[in-house]
Coordinates of C-alpha atoms in Angstrom, one line a residue:
M289 CA 3.3 5.1 34.5
G290 CA 0.4 5.4 32.1
Q291 CA -2.8 7.3 32.7
K292 CA -5.1 5.7 35.2
D293 CA -8.5 4.3 34.0
S294 CA -10.4 6.9 35.9
A295 CA -8.7 9.6 33.8
R296 CA -10.1 8.2 30.6
T297 CA -13.2 9.5 28.9
P298 CA -15.8 7.7 26.7
A299 CA -14.4 9.6 23.7
N300 CA -11.1 7.9 24.3
D301 CA -12.5 4.4 24.6
R302 CA -11.4 2.9 21.3
A303 CA -12.7 -0.6 21.1
S304 CA -9.5 -1.8 19.4
V305 CA -7.4 -0.5 22.3
Q306 CA -9.8 -1.9 24.9
K307 CA -9.3 -5.4 23.5
L308 CA -5.6 -5.1 24.1
R309 CA -6.0 -3.6 27.5
T310 CA -8.6 -6.1 28.7
R311 CA -6.4 -9.1 27.8
R312 CA -2.8 -8.1 27.8
H313 CA -1.2 -11.3 26.6
A314 CA -1.0 -12.9 23.2
Q315 CA 1.1 -15.8 21.8
V316 CA 2.3 -13.4 19.1
L317 CA 2.6 -9.6 19.1
I318 CA 3.2 -8.1 15.7
I319 CA 4.7 -4.6 15.7
G320 CA 3.9 -2.8 12.4
G321 CA 0.7 -2.4 10.4
G322 CA 1.9 -2.2 6.8
I323 CA 0.9 -4.9 4.3
N324 CA 3.5 -7.4 5.5
G325 CA 2.6 -7.1 9.2
V326 CA -1.2 -7.2 8.4
G327 CA -0.7 -10.1 6.0
T328 CA 1.1 -12.1 8.8
F329 CA -1.6 -11.1 11.3
R330 CA -4.3 -12.6 8.9
D331 CA -2.3 -15.8 8.3
L332 CA -1.6 -16.5 11.9
A333 CA -5.2 -15.8 12.9
L334 CA -6.4 -18.3 10.3
Q335 CA -4.1 -20.9 12.0
G336 CA -5.9 -20.3 15.3
V337 CA -3.0 -18.4 16.9
D338 CA -3.7 -15.9 19.6
V339 CA -2.2 -12.9 17.8
A340 CA -2.2 -9.1 18.4
L341 CA -1.0 -6.3 16.1
V342 CA -0.2 -2.7 16.9
E343 CA 0.7 0.1 14.5
R344 CA 2.0 3.5 15.7
G345 CA 0.2 5.4 12.9
D346 CA -2.6 4.3 10.6
Y347 CA -2.6 1.1 8.7
C348 CA -0.7 1.3 5.4
Q349 CA 0.5 4.8 6.4
G350 CA 4.2 4.2 5.7
A351 CA 6.0 2.5 2.8
S352 CA 2.9 0.3 2.0
G353 CA 0.9 3.4 1.3
A354 CA 3.6 5.1 -0.8
S355 CA 4.0 2.4 -3.4
S356 CA 3.8 2.7 -7.2
H357 CA 0.4 0.9 -7.0
M358 CA 1.7 -2.0 -9.0
I359 CA 1.5 -5.7 -8.4
H360 CA 4.3 -6.9 -10.6
G361 CA 6.9 -9.6 -11.1
G362 CA 9.8 -7.2 -11.2
I363 CA 11.2 -7.7 -14.6
R364 CA 14.2 -5.6 -13.8
Y365 CA 15.2 -7.9 -10.9
L366 CA 16.3 -10.4 -13.5
E367 CA 19.3 -8.2 -14.1
N368 CA 20.2 -8.6 -10.4
G369 CA 20.0 -12.4 -10.7
E370 CA 17.0 -12.5 -8.4
F371 CA 15.3 -15.4 -10.3
R372 CA 13.6 -16.8 -7.2
L373 CA 12.1 -13.5 -6.3
V374 CA 10.9 -12.9 -9.9
Q375 CA 9.3 -16.4 -10.0
E376 CA 7.6 -15.9 -6.7
S377 CA 6.4 -12.5 -7.7
V378 CA 4.8 -13.5 -11.0
V379 CA 3.1 -16.4 -9.2
E380 CA 1.8 -14.1 -6.5
R381 CA 0.7 -11.5 -9.1
N382 CA -1.4 -14.2 -10.8
R383 CA -2.8 -15.3 -7.4
L384 CA -3.8 -11.8 -6.4
L385 CA -5.6 -11.3 -9.7
R386 CA -7.8 -14.2 -8.6
I387 CA -8.2 -13.8 -4.8
A388 CA -8.4 -9.9 -4.7
P389 CA -10.1 -9.1 -8.1
H390 CA -11.9 -6.1 -6.5
Y391 CA -8.6 -4.2 -6.1
V392 CA -6.0 -6.0 -8.3
K393 CA -6.5 -5.6 -12.0
P394 CA -4.5 -6.5 -15.2
L395 CA -2.2 -3.7 -16.3
Q396 CA -1.1 -3.3 -19.9
T397 CA 2.5 -2.0 -19.9
T398 CA 4.6 -0.6 -22.7
I399 CA 8.3 -0.1 -22.8
P400 CA 9.6 2.5 -25.4
I401 CA 13.0 1.3 -26.8
F402 CA 15.5 3.6 -28.5
S403 CA 18.2 1.1 -29.6
T404 CA 18.7 -2.5 -30.7
F405 CA 21.9 -3.9 -29.2
S406 CA 22.9 -1.2 -26.7
G407 CA 23.8 -2.5 -23.2
V408 CA 24.7 -6.1 -24.3
L409 CA 28.3 -5.7 -23.0
A410 CA 27.4 -3.7 -19.9
A411 CA 24.6 -6.0 -18.7
P412 CA 26.9 -8.8 -17.5
M413 CA 28.9 -6.3 -15.4
R414 CA 25.7 -5.0 -13.8
F415 CA 24.7 -8.6 -13.2
L416 CA 28.0 -9.5 -11.5
T417 CA 28.7 -6.3 -9.6
H418 CA 25.2 -4.8 -8.9
K419 CA 26.6 -1.4 -9.9
Q420 CA 25.5 0.8 -12.8
G421 CA 29.0 1.9 -13.8
K422 CA 29.0 4.1 -16.9
H423 CA 25.4 4.2 -18.1
T424 CA 24.6 2.3 -21.2
E425 CA 21.0 2.1 -22.4
R426 CA 19.3 -1.2 -22.5
G427 CA 18.4 -2.0 -26.1
A428 CA 15.8 -4.2 -27.7
F429 CA 17.9 -7.4 -27.6
L430 CA 18.3 -7.2 -23.8
I431 CA 14.6 -6.3 -23.2
K432 CA 13.4 -9.1 -25.5
L433 CA 15.6 -11.5 -23.6
G434 CA 14.2 -10.3 -20.3
L435 CA 10.6 -10.4 -21.3
S436 CA 11.0 -13.9 -22.7
M437 CA 12.4 -15.0 -19.3
Y438 CA 9.6 -13.1 -17.7
D439 CA 7.0 -15.0 -19.7
F440 CA 8.8 -18.3 -18.8
F441 CA 8.4 -17.6 -15.1
S442 CA 4.7 -16.7 -15.7
R443 CA 3.8 -19.9 -17.5
D444 CA 2.3 -21.7 -14.5
G445 CA -1.1 -20.5 -13.5
G446 CA -0.7 -17.5 -15.7
T447 CA -3.7 -15.3 -16.4
V448 CA -2.1 -12.6 -18.5
P449 CA -1.0 -12.6 -22.2
R450 CA 2.6 -13.1 -23.3
H451 CA 4.6 -10.0 -24.4
Q452 CA 4.6 -8.5 -27.9
F453 CA 7.2 -6.4 -29.8
R454 CA 6.3 -3.6 -32.2
G455 CA 8.4 -1.8 -34.7
R456 CA 8.5 2.0 -34.8
K457 CA 5.7 2.4 -37.2
R458 CA 3.2 0.2 -35.4
A459 CA 4.3 1.5 -32.0
L460 CA 3.6 5.1 -33.0
A461 CA 0.3 4.1 -34.6
E462 CA -0.8 2.8 -31.2
L463 CA 0.8 5.5 -29.1
P464 CA 1.3 8.5 -31.5
R465 CA 2.6 10.9 -28.8
L466 CA 5.6 8.8 -28.0
H467 CA 9.1 10.1 -28.9
P468 CA 9.4 9.9 -32.7
G469 CA 13.0 8.6 -32.2
I470 CA 11.9 5.2 -30.7
K471 CA 12.9 2.1 -32.7
Y472 CA 10.6 -0.4 -30.9
A473 CA 7.9 -0.7 -28.2
A474 CA 7.5 -3.9 -26.1
T475 CA 4.2 -4.5 -24.5
Y476 CA 3.4 -7.0 -21.7
F477 CA 1.0 -7.3 -18.8
D478 CA 1.5 -7.0 -15.1
A479 CA -1.2 -5.9 -12.6
S480 CA -2.2 -2.8 -10.7
V481 CA -3.7 -2.1 -7.3
H482 CA -5.5 1.3 -7.2
N483 CA -6.5 1.0 -3.6
P484 CA -3.6 -0.5 -1.6
E485 CA -4.8 1.1 1.6
R486 CA -8.2 -0.5 1.3
L487 CA -6.7 -3.9 0.3
T488 CA -4.6 -3.7 3.5
L489 CA -7.8 -3.0 5.5
D490 CA -9.5 -6.0 3.9
V491 CA -6.6 -8.2 4.9
L492 CA -6.7 -6.9 8.4
Q493 CA -10.4 -7.4 8.8
D494 CA -10.1 -11.0 7.5
G495 CA -7.7 -11.6 10.3
E496 CA -10.0 -10.1 12.9
K497 CA -12.9 -12.2 11.7
A498 CA -10.8 -15.3 11.8
G499 CA -10.2 -14.7 15.5
G500 CA -13.8 -15.3 16.3
A501 CA -17.0 -13.4 16.6
D502 CA -15.6 -11.2 19.3
S503 CA -12.0 -11.2 17.9
H504 CA -10.7 -12.7 21.1
L505 CA -7.9 -14.5 19.3
A506 CA -7.1 -11.7 16.8
R507 CA -6.8 -8.1 18.1
A508 CA -5.3 -5.2 16.2
S509 CA -5.1 -1.5 16.8
N510 CA -3.7 1.5 14.9
Y511 CA -2.3 4.5 16.7
V512 CA -0.6 2.3 19.3
S513 CA 3.2 2.3 19.5
L514 CA 5.8 0.1 21.3
V515 CA 7.6 2.3 23.8
S516 CA 10.1 -0.1 25.4
V517 CA 10.6 -3.5 26.9
G518 CA 9.8 -3.7 30.6
A519 CA 6.9 -3.2 33.1
A520 CA 4.8 0.0 32.9
D521 CA 1.5 -0.7 34.7
S522 CA 0.6 -4.2 35.7
A523 CA -3.0 -3.3 36.5
G524 CA -5.3 -5.8 34.9
V525 CA -2.7 -8.5 34.4
A526 CA -3.6 -11.6 36.5
G527 CA -0.5 -13.5 37.8
P528 CA 3.0 -13.2 36.6
P529 CA 3.2 -12.3 32.9
A530 CA 4.5 -14.9 30.5
G531 CA 6.9 -14.2 27.7
T532 CA 8.3 -10.8 26.9
T533 CA 6.8 -7.7 28.5
V534 CA 6.6 -4.5 26.4
Q535 CA 5.2 -1.1 27.0
L536 CA 2.5 0.0 24.6
R537 CA 1.3 3.6 24.2
D538 CA -2.1 4.7 22.9
E539 CA -0.9 7.6 20.6
L540 CA -4.3 9.3 20.8
T541 CA -4.6 9.4 24.6
G542 CA -1.0 9.1 25.8
E543 CA -1.9 6.1 28.0
V544 CA 0.9 3.5 28.5
F545 CA 0.2 -0.1 29.5
D546 CA 1.9 -3.4 29.6
F547 CA 1.5 -6.2 27.1
T548 CA 3.2 -9.6 27.1
A549 CA 3.8 -12.0 24.2
D550 CA 5.6 -15.3 23.7
I551 CA 6.8 -14.2 20.2
I552 CA 7.3 -10.7 19.0
V553 CA 7.3 -10.1 15.2
N554 CA 8.9 -6.9 14.1
T555 CA 7.5 -5.8 10.7
T556 CA 8.1 -2.1 11.0
G557 CA 9.8 -1.9 7.6
A558 CA 12.5 0.8 7.3
W559 CA 12.2 1.3 11.1
V560 CA 13.1 -2.3 12.1
D561 CA 16.4 -1.3 13.6
L562 CA 14.8 1.5 15.6
T563 CA 12.1 -0.8 16.9
N564 CA 14.7 -3.3 17.9
E565 CA 16.6 -0.6 19.7
A566 CA 13.5 0.3 21.6
M567 CA 13.3 -3.3 22.7
G568 CA 16.9 -3.1 24.0
A569 CA 18.6 -5.0 21.2
A570 CA 19.9 -2.6 18.6
S571 CA 20.4 -4.1 15.1
S572 CA 21.8 -2.8 11.8
F573 CA 19.7 -4.8 9.2
M574 CA 18.2 -1.9 7.3
G575 CA 19.3 0.5 4.6
G576 CA 16.1 1.9 3.1
T577 CA 15.9 4.1 0.0
K578 CA 13.3 6.8 -0.6
G579 CA 10.9 6.7 -3.5
S580 CA 8.7 9.6 -4.4
H581 CA 5.8 10.1 -6.8
I582 CA 3.6 12.8 -8.2
V583 CA 0.0 12.7 -9.3
L584 CA -1.1 14.9 -12.2
D585 CA -4.4 16.2 -13.4
H586 CA -3.3 16.3 -17.1
P587 CA -5.9 15.1 -19.6
E588 CA -3.4 15.4 -22.5
L589 CA -0.8 13.1 -20.9
L590 CA -3.6 10.8 -19.8
A591 CA -4.8 10.4 -23.4
A592 CA -1.3 9.9 -24.6
C593 CA -0.9 6.9 -22.4
N594 CA -4.0 5.3 -24.0
G595 CA -4.8 3.3 -20.9
R596 CA -1.3 1.8 -20.6
E597 CA 1.5 2.2 -18.1
I598 CA 4.6 3.5 -19.8
F599 CA 7.5 1.8 -18.1
F600 CA 11.0 2.7 -19.2
E601 CA 14.6 3.5 -18.5
H602 CA 15.4 7.1 -18.0
T603 CA 18.7 8.7 -19.2
D604 CA 20.4 8.0 -15.8
G605 CA 19.5 4.3 -16.0
R606 CA 16.7 4.5 -13.4
I607 CA 13.6 2.5 -14.3
V608 CA 10.6 4.9 -14.1
L609 CA 6.9 4.9 -15.0
I610 CA 4.0 7.0 -16.2
Y611 CA 0.8 5.4 -15.1
P612 CA -2.8 6.4 -15.8
M613 CA -5.1 5.9 -12.8
G614 CA -8.7 6.8 -13.5
D615 CA -8.6 10.4 -14.6
R616 CA -5.2 11.1 -13.1
V617 CA -1.7 10.2 -14.0
L618 CA 0.9 8.8 -11.5
V619 CA 4.6 9.5 -12.3
G620 CA 7.4 7.9 -10.4
T621 CA 9.7 6.9 -8.9
T622 CA 13.0 8.0 -7.5
D623 CA 15.4 5.7 -5.6
V624 CA 17.8 7.5 -3.3
D625 CA 19.3 6.6 0.1
A626 CA 17.0 7.7 2.9
D627 CA 17.9 9.7 6.0
M628 CA 15.7 8.2 8.7
A629 CA 16.0 11.4 10.7
Q630 CA 14.2 13.4 8.0
D631 CA 10.6 13.2 6.8
A632 CA 10.1 11.4 3.5
V633 CA 8.7 14.0 1.2
C634 CA 8.9 14.7 -2.5
T635 CA 11.5 17.4 -3.2
E636 CA 11.6 20.1 -5.8
A637 CA 14.6 18.3 -7.4
E638 CA 12.5 15.1 -7.7
I639 CA 9.7 17.0 -9.3
D640 CA 12.1 18.4 -11.9
Y641 CA 13.3 14.8 -12.4
F642 CA 9.8 13.7 -13.1
F643 CA 9.1 16.4 -15.6
D644 CA 12.4 15.5 -17.3
L645 CA 11.4 11.8 -17.6
I646 CA 8.0 12.7 -19.1
G647 CA 9.8 14.8 -21.7
H648 CA 12.0 11.8 -22.5
V649 CA 9.2 9.8 -23.9
F650 CA 6.5 12.4 -24.6
P651 CA 8.6 15.4 -25.8
D652 CA 5.8 17.5 -27.1
I653 CA 3.6 17.4 -24.0
A654 CA 4.2 20.3 -21.6
V655 CA 3.9 19.7 -17.8
D656 CA 4.0 22.3 -15.0
R657 CA 3.6 22.3 -11.3
G658 CA 0.1 23.7 -11.4
Q659 CA -1.0 20.3 -12.7
I660 CA 0.3 18.4 -9.7
V661 CA -2.6 17.5 -7.3
Y662 CA -0.7 15.2 -4.9
T663 CA 2.8 14.0 -4.1
F664 CA 3.9 11.2 -1.8
S665 CA 7.1 9.5 -0.6
G666 CA 8.0 6.5 1.3
V667 CA 11.1 4.6 2.5
R668 CA 11.5 1.2 1.1
P669 CA 12.4 -1.5 3.7
L670 CA 15.6 -2.6 2.0
P671 CA 18.5 -4.4 3.6
K672 CA 21.7 -2.5 4.5
H673 CA 23.6 -2.3 1.2
D674 CA 26.9 -0.4 1.8
A675 CA 28.4 0.4 -1.6
T676 CA 25.7 -1.2 -3.7
Q677 CA 23.8 1.4 -5.6
P678 CA 20.1 1.8 -4.5
G679 CA 18.7 0.6 -7.8
F680 CA 20.5 -2.7 -7.4
V681 CA 19.7 -3.4 -3.8
S682 CA 17.8 -6.7 -3.4
R683 CA 14.0 -6.5 -3.1
D684 CA 13.9 -10.0 -1.6
Y685 CA 13.3 -10.6 2.1
R686 CA 14.8 -12.5 5.0
I687 CA 13.8 -13.1 8.6
E688 CA 16.2 -12.4 11.4
R689 CA 15.7 -14.2 14.8
R690 CA 17.0 -13.4 18.2
A691 CA 16.3 -15.0 21.6
A692 CA 14.4 -12.9 24.1
A693 CA 13.3 -13.3 27.7
G694 CA 10.6 -15.9 27.6
G695 CA 10.5 -16.3 23.8
A696 CA 11.9 -14.8 20.6
V697 CA 11.9 -11.8 18.3
L698 CA 11.6 -12.2 14.6
S699 CA 12.5 -9.2 12.4
L700 CA 11.5 -8.9 8.8
V701 CA 14.1 -7.4 6.6
G702 CA 12.9 -6.4 3.1
G703 CA 9.7 -7.5 1.3
K704 CA 7.5 -5.9 -1.4
W705 CA 3.8 -5.4 -2.0
T706 CA 3.5 -8.1 -4.7
T707 CA 4.8 -10.9 -2.4
F708 CA 3.0 -10.0 0.8
R709 CA 0.9 -13.1 0.9
A710 CA 3.8 -15.6 0.3
L711 CA 6.0 -13.6 2.7
A712 CA 3.3 -13.7 5.4
E713 CA 3.0 -17.5 5.0
H714 CA 6.8 -17.9 5.3
L715 CA 6.9 -15.6 8.4
S716 CA 3.9 -17.4 9.9
N717 CA 5.6 -20.8 9.4
D718 CA 8.6 -19.6 11.3
V719 CA 6.3 -18.4 14.1
L720 CA 4.3 -21.7 14.1
A721 CA 7.6 -23.6 14.5
E722 CA 8.5 -21.4 17.5
L723 CA 5.2 -22.2 19.0
G724 CA 5.3 -25.9 18.2
M725 CA 2.1 -25.6 16.1
E726 CA 1.1 -27.0 12.7
R727 CA -0.3 -25.0 9.8
K728 CA -4.1 -25.6 9.3
L729 CA -4.5 -24.0 5.9
S730 CA -2.9 -22.0 3.2
T731 CA -4.1 -18.6 2.0
S732 CA -3.0 -19.2 -1.6
K733 CA -6.6 -19.7 -2.8
L734 CA -8.5 -17.9 -0.1
A735 CA -10.3 -14.8 -1.4
I736 CA -9.4 -11.6 0.4
G737 CA -12.3 -9.5 1.9
G738 CA -14.5 -8.0 -0.8
G739 CA -12.9 -10.2 -3.4
A740 CA -15.1 -13.1 -2.4
G741 CA -17.8 -13.5 -5.0
F742 CA -16.7 -10.5 -6.9
P743 CA -18.1 -10.5 -10.5
D744 CA -15.7 -12.0 -13.0
S745 CA -16.8 -10.0 -16.0
E746 CA -18.0 -6.5 -16.9
D747 CA -21.5 -7.8 -17.5
G748 CA -21.4 -9.4 -14.0
V749 CA -20.3 -6.0 -12.5
Q750 CA -23.2 -4.3 -14.2
R751 CA -25.7 -6.9 -13.0
W752 CA -24.4 -6.4 -9.4
I753 CA -24.7 -2.7 -9.7
K754 CA -28.3 -2.9 -11.0
A755 CA -29.3 -5.3 -8.3
H756 CA -28.2 -2.9 -5.6
M757 CA -29.7 0.3 -6.9
S758 CA -32.7 1.8 -5.1
A759 CA -34.8 4.9 -5.2
G760 CA -32.2 6.8 -3.3
R761 CA -29.1 5.1 -4.7
D762 CA -28.2 5.5 -8.4
A763 CA -25.8 3.5 -10.5
A764 CA -22.9 6.0 -9.9
R765 CA -23.3 5.7 -6.1
V766 CA -23.4 1.8 -6.2
T767 CA -20.4 1.8 -8.6
G768 CA -18.5 3.9 -6.1
L769 CA -19.3 1.5 -3.2
L770 CA -18.4 -1.6 -5.2
T771 CA -15.1 0.1 -6.2
R772 CA -14.3 1.0 -2.6
Y773 CA -15.4 -2.1 -0.8
G774 CA -15.7 -4.9 -3.4
T775 CA -18.5 -7.3 -2.4
R776 CA -18.2 -6.0 1.2
A777 CA -20.3 -3.1 -0.2
E778 CA -23.3 -5.3 0.6
E779 CA -22.6 -4.9 4.3
V780 CA -22.2 -1.1 3.8
I781 CA -25.5 -0.9 1.9
R782 CA -27.3 -2.8 4.7
F783 CA -25.9 -0.2 7.1
L784 CA -27.0 2.7 4.8
D785 CA -30.5 1.2 4.5
R786 CA -31.0 1.2 8.3
A787 CA -31.2 5.0 8.2
N788 CA -34.5 6.4 9.5
A789 CA -36.7 9.4 8.9
A790 CA -35.3 11.3 11.8
K791 CA -31.7 10.8 10.6
P792 CA -31.8 9.9 6.9
D793 CA -28.7 9.1 4.8
R794 CA -27.7 11.8 2.5
L795 CA -24.8 12.5 0.1
L796 CA -22.3 15.1 1.3
H797 CA -22.6 18.6 -0.1
S798 CA -18.9 18.7 -0.8
T799 CA -18.6 15.4 -2.7
R800 CA -21.1 13.0 -4.2
E801 CA -18.7 10.1 -3.4
L802 CA -19.6 9.9 0.3
S803 CA -22.7 10.0 2.5
T804 CA -23.4 10.7 6.1
R805 CA -24.2 7.0 6.9
E806 CA -21.1 5.7 5.1
L807 CA -18.9 7.9 7.2
E808 CA -20.6 6.6 10.3
F809 CA -20.0 3.1 9.0
M810 CA -16.3 3.9 8.6
A811 CA -16.2 5.3 12.1
A812 CA -17.8 2.2 13.6
N813 CA -15.9 -0.4 11.6
E814 CA -12.6 0.9 10.2
Q815 CA -10.7 2.3 13.2
I816 CA -10.5 6.0 12.2
G817 CA -8.1 7.8 14.4
H818 CA -7.9 11.1 12.6
L819 CA -9.9 13.0 10.0
V820 CA -7.0 12.7 7.5
D821 CA -7.4 8.9 7.6
V822 CA -10.6 9.2 5.7
L823 CA -9.2 11.5 3.1
I824 CA -6.0 9.6 2.3
R825 CA -6.6 5.9 3.3
R826 CA -10.3 5.2 3.5
T827 CA -11.0 7.0 0.3
S828 CA -8.8 8.3 -2.6
L829 CA -10.1 11.9 -2.4
A830 CA -6.7 13.3 -1.4
F831 CA -4.8 11.3 -4.0
R832 CA -7.0 12.7 -6.8
G833 CA -6.7 16.3 -5.5
L834 CA -10.4 16.6 -4.4
V835 CA -10.0 17.8 -0.8
T836 CA -11.5 21.2 -0.2
G837 CA -12.1 23.3 2.8
E838 CA -15.8 22.5 2.6
L839 CA -15.0 18.8 2.6
L840 CA -12.7 19.1 5.6
N841 CA -15.4 20.8 7.6
E842 CA -18.3 18.6 6.5
V843 CA -16.5 15.3 7.2
A844 CA -15.2 16.6 10.5
D845 CA -18.8 17.6 11.5
I846 CA -20.2 14.1 10.6
L847 CA -17.4 12.2 12.4
S848 CA -17.6 14.3 15.5
G849 CA -20.7 12.4 16.7
P850 CA -19.6 8.8 16.5
L851 CA -16.0 9.5 17.5
G852 CA -16.9 11.8 20.4
W853 CA -15.0 14.9 19.2
D854 CA -15.9 18.2 20.9
A855 CA -15.5 21.5 19.1
A856 CA -11.9 21.8 20.1
R857 CA -11.0 18.3 18.9
R858 CA -12.9 19.0 15.7
A859 CA -10.8 22.1 15.0
T860 CA -7.6 20.3 15.9
E861 CA -8.5 17.5 13.4
I862 CA -9.0 20.0 10.6
S863 CA -5.7 21.7 11.4
H864 CA -3.9 18.4 11.6
A865 CA -5.4 17.3 8.2
Q866 CA -4.3 20.6 6.6
E867 CA -0.7 20.1 8.0
V868 CA -0.4 16.5 6.9
L869 CA -1.6 17.3 3.4
Q870 CA 0.7 20.3 3.0
R871 CA 3.8 18.9 4.7
F872 CA 3.8 15.4 3.2
H873 CA 1.7 15.7 0.0
G874 CA 2.2 19.2 -1.3
V875 CA -1.5 20.0 -1.0
Q876 CA -2.6 23.3 0.5
V877 CA -6.3 23.3 1.6
H878 CA -7.8 26.4 3.2
S879 CA -10.4 25.7 5.9
L880 CA -13.6 27.5 5.9
V881 CA -13.3 28.0 9.7
A882 CA -11.9 31.4 10.7

């Protein structure tokens, strides 16, 4: 049995959980708040479906938050013969550039090439067997063929230029720090997403708004997990429950309560099998692989990239990247079979691998561990792949259905960031068919969150910034708000401007990127469960290595009021943030509290 209502305190009354507890039935319950679950939530809400979503951690905390921050067609999937996935990916890449321009930006990408015809004989065997075999480097001929096919798939609705080839002399003129032994460099465009966590939050809030002014048809909560199938506490449920009954647990209070749904959608990624097991129907769909990244504060390497992603084949055949992001450099990624019983963390061996791959293309640039400001790892939600090598496992997706008492369970196997909108539409269509409902609209041209009305040129961006400056808000502050929220920054600015003389808005002492009122806005509107949510997923402060002891204490102080944290909870939140940053991200932050 869960905690009784009388044991609950105002500080534990999260509005998101209250909406689930008040009305404990939905036509559809989605388990998992990564980008695919949240995208499906939005799509179903827009069709008028009564839909609820729960996520055991924070939104975009798992694999969705551990991506390479790319929105890409997956040129290397051509080698696997996944032509459908490549075509869908480039179409969706082009769509996201239009409907989410606040977060998704064009990304110039260069491939350094060291040979001409190497790999021509090995490529057909990789295509047929999906195994690397004896490594043979991919040469210019194969890469030219792949990029030409890539351009072909991009031709409809394309918004990015076609690829270009450069000989050694011109390539080194453009990127002089590249390995002098290169023979060619191929350059093409994909897209990047520097704020995947905030894009996920925008998609979620679109879904909540679609459910109505009080979100009565679209309810979502983070830090709520599925415990099991079966009755826990029927208080508050009028009449016999319809559909499948599950137990949900509020991870912040420990309270357990019943919830029923006609259809359950399992979008828990690499944990799909474990979620099905908790529902009493074990499955063996998944075979996820771990991918790690490091973030470097390295001005020399940043300058060497010259604003481009360097995307290439390492000596072991693994496709890797060096990717400038603002004033930091992202390096990744590994692809090894994951042990679901172990935390996904970046290991020392992986760091050595990253340093080696940097040296492969920039041999005269030294890198050391002191320049690492952040590390992160995630488990890709890939299908079970037996003897297939990790790099050749399909990145496509499929939907598995099983009958359940009073309805059905749909499990998502696979999926990647770039195709989340199309995947959500596909999954929603299957749900609508189960419910006997028709689709009302497509999301293919529907702007996401703060992408609506976002300026379409740099001049437009500057005009927007100038129009929203005030006596207490300079251009740098407005730029930061526009970057973080897109045009939703207008809503934030209105909230900031409602400050009064007794409690004015002020920038934090520990960072000029946040203010007291903005943190209060996040607390009121963005489902903050823990202090660390602000550092990692509501802002990019942790990613850029900007978390200090002063920042931990100041943010905890400000959040304590709106979130009802007493002194003990405040101290616990600081300790928790320190532990998460060190254990999962290799960041050690000393608190100022004794």
